[in-house]
Short mmCIF file of C-alpha atoms in Angstrom, two decimals:
data_model
loop_
_atom_site.label_atom_id
_atom_site.label_comp_id
_atom_site.label_asym_id
_atom_site.label_seq_id
_atom_site.Cartn_x
_atom_site.Cartn_y
_atom_site.Cartn_z
CA ALA A 119 77.30 93.00 99.95
CA GLN A 120 81.34 93.64 100.58
CA SER A 121 81.69 94.45 104.13
CA VAL A 122 84.66 94.43 106.37
CA THR A 123 84.60 93.97 110.04
CA GLN A 124 87.32 94.87 112.69
CA LEU A 125 87.75 93.00 115.76
CA GLY A 126 88.69 95.02 118.43
CA SER A 127 88.26 99.23 118.77
CA HIS A 128 91.46 99.48 120.55
CA VAL A 129 94.35 97.43 121.00
CA SER A 130 97.55 97.99 123.08
CA VAL A 131 101.29 96.59 123.02
CA SER A 132 104.14 97.01 124.48
CA GLU A 133 106.95 98.45 122.47
CA GLY A 134 108.66 95.59 120.69
CA ALA A 135 105.82 93.50 120.84
CA LEU A 136 103.72 91.74 118.08
CA VAL A 137 101.09 93.84 116.29
CA LEU A 138 97.92 91.74 114.92
CA LEU A 139 94.89 93.68 114.00
CA ARG A 140 92.22 91.65 113.10
CA CYS A 141 89.80 92.37 109.91
CA ASN A 142 87.06 90.05 108.67
CA TYR A 143 85.17 90.45 105.43
CA SER A 144 82.07 89.36 103.57
CA SER A 145 82.43 89.18 99.83
CA SER A 146 80.19 87.00 97.23
CA VAL A 147 83.65 87.37 95.06
CA PRO A 148 87.09 87.68 95.63
CA PRO A 149 87.66 90.58 97.13
CA TYR A 150 89.81 93.61 96.80
CA LEU A 151 90.93 94.15 100.46
CA PHE A 152 93.23 97.30 101.61
CA TRP A 153 94.67 98.62 104.94
CA TYR A 154 95.01 102.28 105.49
CA VAL A 155 96.50 103.82 108.64
CA GLN A 156 95.94 107.22 109.96
CA TYR A 157 98.67 109.07 112.41
CA PRO A 158 96.90 111.49 114.70
CA ASN A 159 95.48 114.51 112.94
CA GLN A 160 96.83 113.36 109.74
CA GLY A 161 95.07 111.89 106.39
CA LEU A 162 94.69 108.14 105.64
CA GLN A 163 97.63 106.60 103.52
CA LEU A 164 97.71 103.18 102.13
CA LEU A 165 100.20 100.78 104.02
CA LEU A 166 99.06 97.60 101.52
CA LYS A 167 96.81 95.67 99.64
CA TYR A 168 95.69 92.37 98.31
CA THR A 169 94.63 92.08 95.09
CA SER A 170 94.86 88.13 94.73
CA ALA A 171 98.55 87.87 93.55
CA ALA A 172 99.82 86.92 96.54
CA THR A 173 97.91 85.90 99.57
CA LEU A 174 100.68 87.43 102.00
CA VAL A 175 101.06 91.25 101.09
CA LYS A 176 103.84 93.21 102.73
CA GLY A 177 103.45 96.73 103.20
CA ILE A 178 105.02 99.68 104.45
CA ASN A 179 106.68 100.62 107.78
CA GLY A 180 107.21 96.66 108.09
CA PHE A 181 103.32 95.68 108.16
CA GLU A 182 102.03 92.83 106.03
CA ALA A 183 98.67 90.80 106.25
CA GLU A 184 97.71 87.47 105.11
CA PHE A 185 94.70 86.91 102.98
CA LYS A 186 92.96 83.71 104.19
CA LYS A 187 90.16 82.91 101.93
CA SER A 188 89.15 79.87 104.74
CA GLU A 189 88.99 82.29 107.31
CA THR A 190 87.46 84.99 105.41
CA SER A 191 90.23 87.25 107.31
CA PHE A 192 92.71 89.61 106.15
CA HIS A 193 94.80 90.46 109.47
CA LEU A 194 97.47 93.01 109.67
CA THR A 195 100.58 91.98 111.32
CA LYS A 196 104.12 93.32 112.59
CA PRO A 197 106.71 91.20 114.21
CA SER A 198 107.76 94.35 117.14
CA ALA A 199 106.06 97.51 117.60
CA HIS A 200 107.37 100.72 117.15
CA MET A 201 106.06 103.49 119.37
CA SER A 202 105.61 105.81 115.96
CA ASP A 203 102.84 102.77 115.08
CA ALA A 204 100.38 104.59 117.54
CA ALA A 205 97.58 105.23 115.22
CA GLU A 206 94.22 104.67 113.83
CA TYR A 207 94.10 101.59 111.28
CA PHE A 208 91.19 100.66 109.04
CA CYS A 209 90.45 97.84 106.98
CA ALA A 210 88.36 98.58 103.49
CA VAL A 211 86.78 96.39 100.79
CA ARG A 212 86.39 97.27 97.48
CA THR A 213 82.33 96.61 96.09
CA PRO A 214 81.08 95.61 93.00
CA PHE A 215 80.02 99.11 92.77
CA GLY A 216 83.29 100.05 92.76
CA ASP A 217 83.07 102.35 96.07
CA MET A 218 85.36 101.36 99.14
CA ARG A 219 83.79 100.03 102.29
CA PHE A 220 85.85 100.70 105.77
CA GLY A 221 85.61 99.10 108.61
CA ALA A 222 85.40 100.96 111.92
CA GLY A 223 88.89 101.53 112.69
CA THR A 224 91.20 99.66 115.62
CA ARG A 225 93.19 102.56 117.44
CA LEU A 226 96.38 100.99 118.38
CA THR A 227 98.03 102.24 121.67
CA VAL A 228 102.41 101.38 122.19
CA LYS A 229 103.92 101.35 125.50
CA PRO A 230 107.05 102.00 126.42
CA GLY B 269 98.07 118.64 91.26
CA ALA B 270 100.14 116.44 93.58
CA GLY B 271 97.43 115.05 95.61
CA VAL B 272 93.58 114.95 96.83
CA SER B 273 93.08 118.79 97.49
CA GLN B 274 90.15 119.75 99.91
CA SER B 275 88.59 123.11 100.78
CA PRO B 276 88.35 124.70 103.36
CA SER B 277 90.22 122.66 105.62
CA ASN B 278 87.83 124.02 108.36
CA LYS B 279 84.52 125.46 108.34
CA VAL B 280 82.56 127.00 111.35
CA THR B 281 78.67 127.43 110.17
CA GLU B 282 75.70 128.55 112.15
CA LYS B 283 73.28 126.19 112.36
CA GLY B 284 70.32 126.11 109.79
CA LYS B 285 72.94 127.61 107.12
CA ASP B 286 73.70 125.99 103.88
CA VAL B 287 77.78 124.94 103.37
CA GLU B 288 79.67 123.55 100.66
CA LEU B 289 82.80 121.41 100.62
CA ARG B 290 84.88 121.12 97.62
CA CYS B 291 87.24 118.32 96.71
CA ASP B 292 89.65 118.21 93.81
CA PRO B 293 90.68 114.81 92.95
CA ILE B 294 94.15 113.66 91.47
CA SER B 295 94.31 114.50 87.90
CA GLY B 296 93.38 111.65 85.57
CA HIS B 297 91.60 109.87 88.71
CA THR B 298 88.08 108.64 87.14
CA ALA B 299 86.45 107.46 90.83
CA LEU B 300 85.83 109.83 93.51
CA TYR B 301 84.67 109.26 97.03
CA TRP B 302 83.31 111.28 100.03
CA TYR B 303 83.30 109.92 103.79
CA ARG B 304 82.65 111.50 107.10
CA GLN B 305 84.49 111.06 110.03
CA SER B 306 83.08 111.73 113.09
CA LEU B 307 85.16 112.03 116.42
CA GLY B 308 86.27 109.02 117.22
CA GLN B 309 84.63 107.27 114.82
CA GLY B 310 85.09 104.97 111.53
CA LEU B 311 84.76 106.45 107.84
CA GLU B 312 80.78 106.51 106.77
CA PHE B 313 80.62 106.20 103.22
CA LEU B 314 78.71 109.12 101.60
CA ILE B 315 79.22 108.70 97.99
CA TYR B 316 81.23 107.69 95.00
CA PHE B 317 81.24 108.87 91.78
CA GLN B 318 82.77 107.38 88.46
CA GLY B 319 83.06 109.99 86.27
CA ASN B 320 80.32 112.52 86.53
CA SER B 321 77.66 109.73 87.75
CA ALA B 322 77.02 108.34 91.18
CA PRO B 323 76.30 104.62 90.69
CA ASP B 324 75.59 104.52 94.70
CA LYS B 325 74.31 107.16 96.65
CA SER B 326 72.98 105.21 99.14
CA GLY B 327 75.26 106.51 101.84
CA LEU B 328 73.90 110.15 101.88
CA PRO B 329 72.53 110.41 105.53
CA SER B 330 69.35 112.55 104.69
CA ASP B 331 67.92 114.84 101.52
CA ARG B 332 70.00 117.52 103.27
CA PHE B 333 72.88 116.17 101.67
CA SER B 334 73.45 116.24 98.12
CA ALA B 335 76.78 116.06 96.08
CA GLU B 336 77.94 116.74 92.35
CA ARG B 337 80.91 115.90 90.05
CA THR B 338 81.44 117.75 86.84
CA GLY B 339 84.04 117.66 83.93
CA GLY B 340 84.86 114.07 85.78
CA SER B 341 87.08 116.59 88.02
CA VAL B 342 85.76 118.91 90.82
CA SER B 343 83.46 117.67 93.56
CA THR B 344 81.17 119.55 95.68
CA LEU B 345 79.34 117.96 98.68
CA THR B 346 76.51 120.18 99.94
CA ILE B 347 74.86 120.35 103.36
CA GLN B 348 71.58 122.39 103.54
CA ARG B 349 70.28 123.58 106.30
CA THR B 350 73.23 122.35 108.66
CA GLN B 351 72.42 120.43 112.37
CA GLN B 352 75.23 120.59 115.03
CA GLU B 353 75.44 116.29 114.22
CA ASP B 354 76.69 117.72 110.59
CA SER B 355 79.75 118.48 112.43
CA ALA B 356 82.47 116.31 111.76
CA VAL B 357 85.49 115.52 108.98
CA TYR B 358 84.21 115.19 105.74
CA LEU B 359 87.00 113.31 103.84
CA CYS B 360 87.35 113.14 100.03
CA ALA B 361 89.44 110.52 98.34
CA SER B 362 90.23 109.44 94.42
CA SER B 363 91.47 106.40 92.34
CA PRO B 364 92.34 105.66 88.98
CA ARG B 365 90.17 103.23 87.34
CA GLY B 366 90.53 99.44 88.31
CA GLU B 367 88.88 97.69 91.05
CA GLU B 368 93.04 96.75 92.53
CA THR B 369 93.60 100.55 93.05
CA GLU B 370 93.54 102.15 96.41
CA ALA B 371 92.26 105.19 96.93
CA PHE B 372 94.08 108.51 97.97
CA PHE B 373 93.08 110.62 100.32
CA GLY B 374 92.91 114.33 100.90
CA GLN B 375 93.71 116.10 104.30
CA GLY B 376 89.55 116.55 104.97
CA THR B 377 87.19 119.78 105.78
CA ARG B 378 86.28 119.76 109.54
CA LEU B 379 83.02 120.98 109.86
CA THR B 380 81.52 122.77 113.23
CA VAL B 381 78.14 123.46 113.30
CA VAL B 382 77.23 126.13 116.00
#
């Protein structure tokens, strides 16, 4: 069954440092993968999605993710963290049934 | 409407009472999803509708939980005989037809069982 695993429930970086949030997927077929962000007391919004058109996907707010089939990974990165990036980040995969399953989430803290 | 609408935004209920949570998806979206988010936890999948049918009900925690969708639009999640462990934020999302499409989320209903 399709699923995603997010490594690290909490990640802390300094402002201006690289952000790396890890997501590994399990899928028997080419997956459709998504990253969502949830700011404090807000709903979830889409950051980016992988639909097989390109392995490097660029999203909003300077985030990008690279699909690596050999590593079954879809890690999220941002070259330089900003204080406003502090939020909960969720990786998700679409299943053959058509629904979406989410990882446990990674809380990103940005230190000044 | 412009986005996914959920009502009520907050609900406080007494243990043992039944509650109904409503979700109005984006017009034209064929898929509708319900998730539960407990404090500090990820998104727990509850149920998914494609049109009015639910191909996957495996996420409903117990037989106290049920959901329906009518007219391919509005969905209601019902929790009977609520328990304190049901306290959480219940999120609804919808998406257009197509595996590559993303889900659009509502703001959620915060349920507190006292």
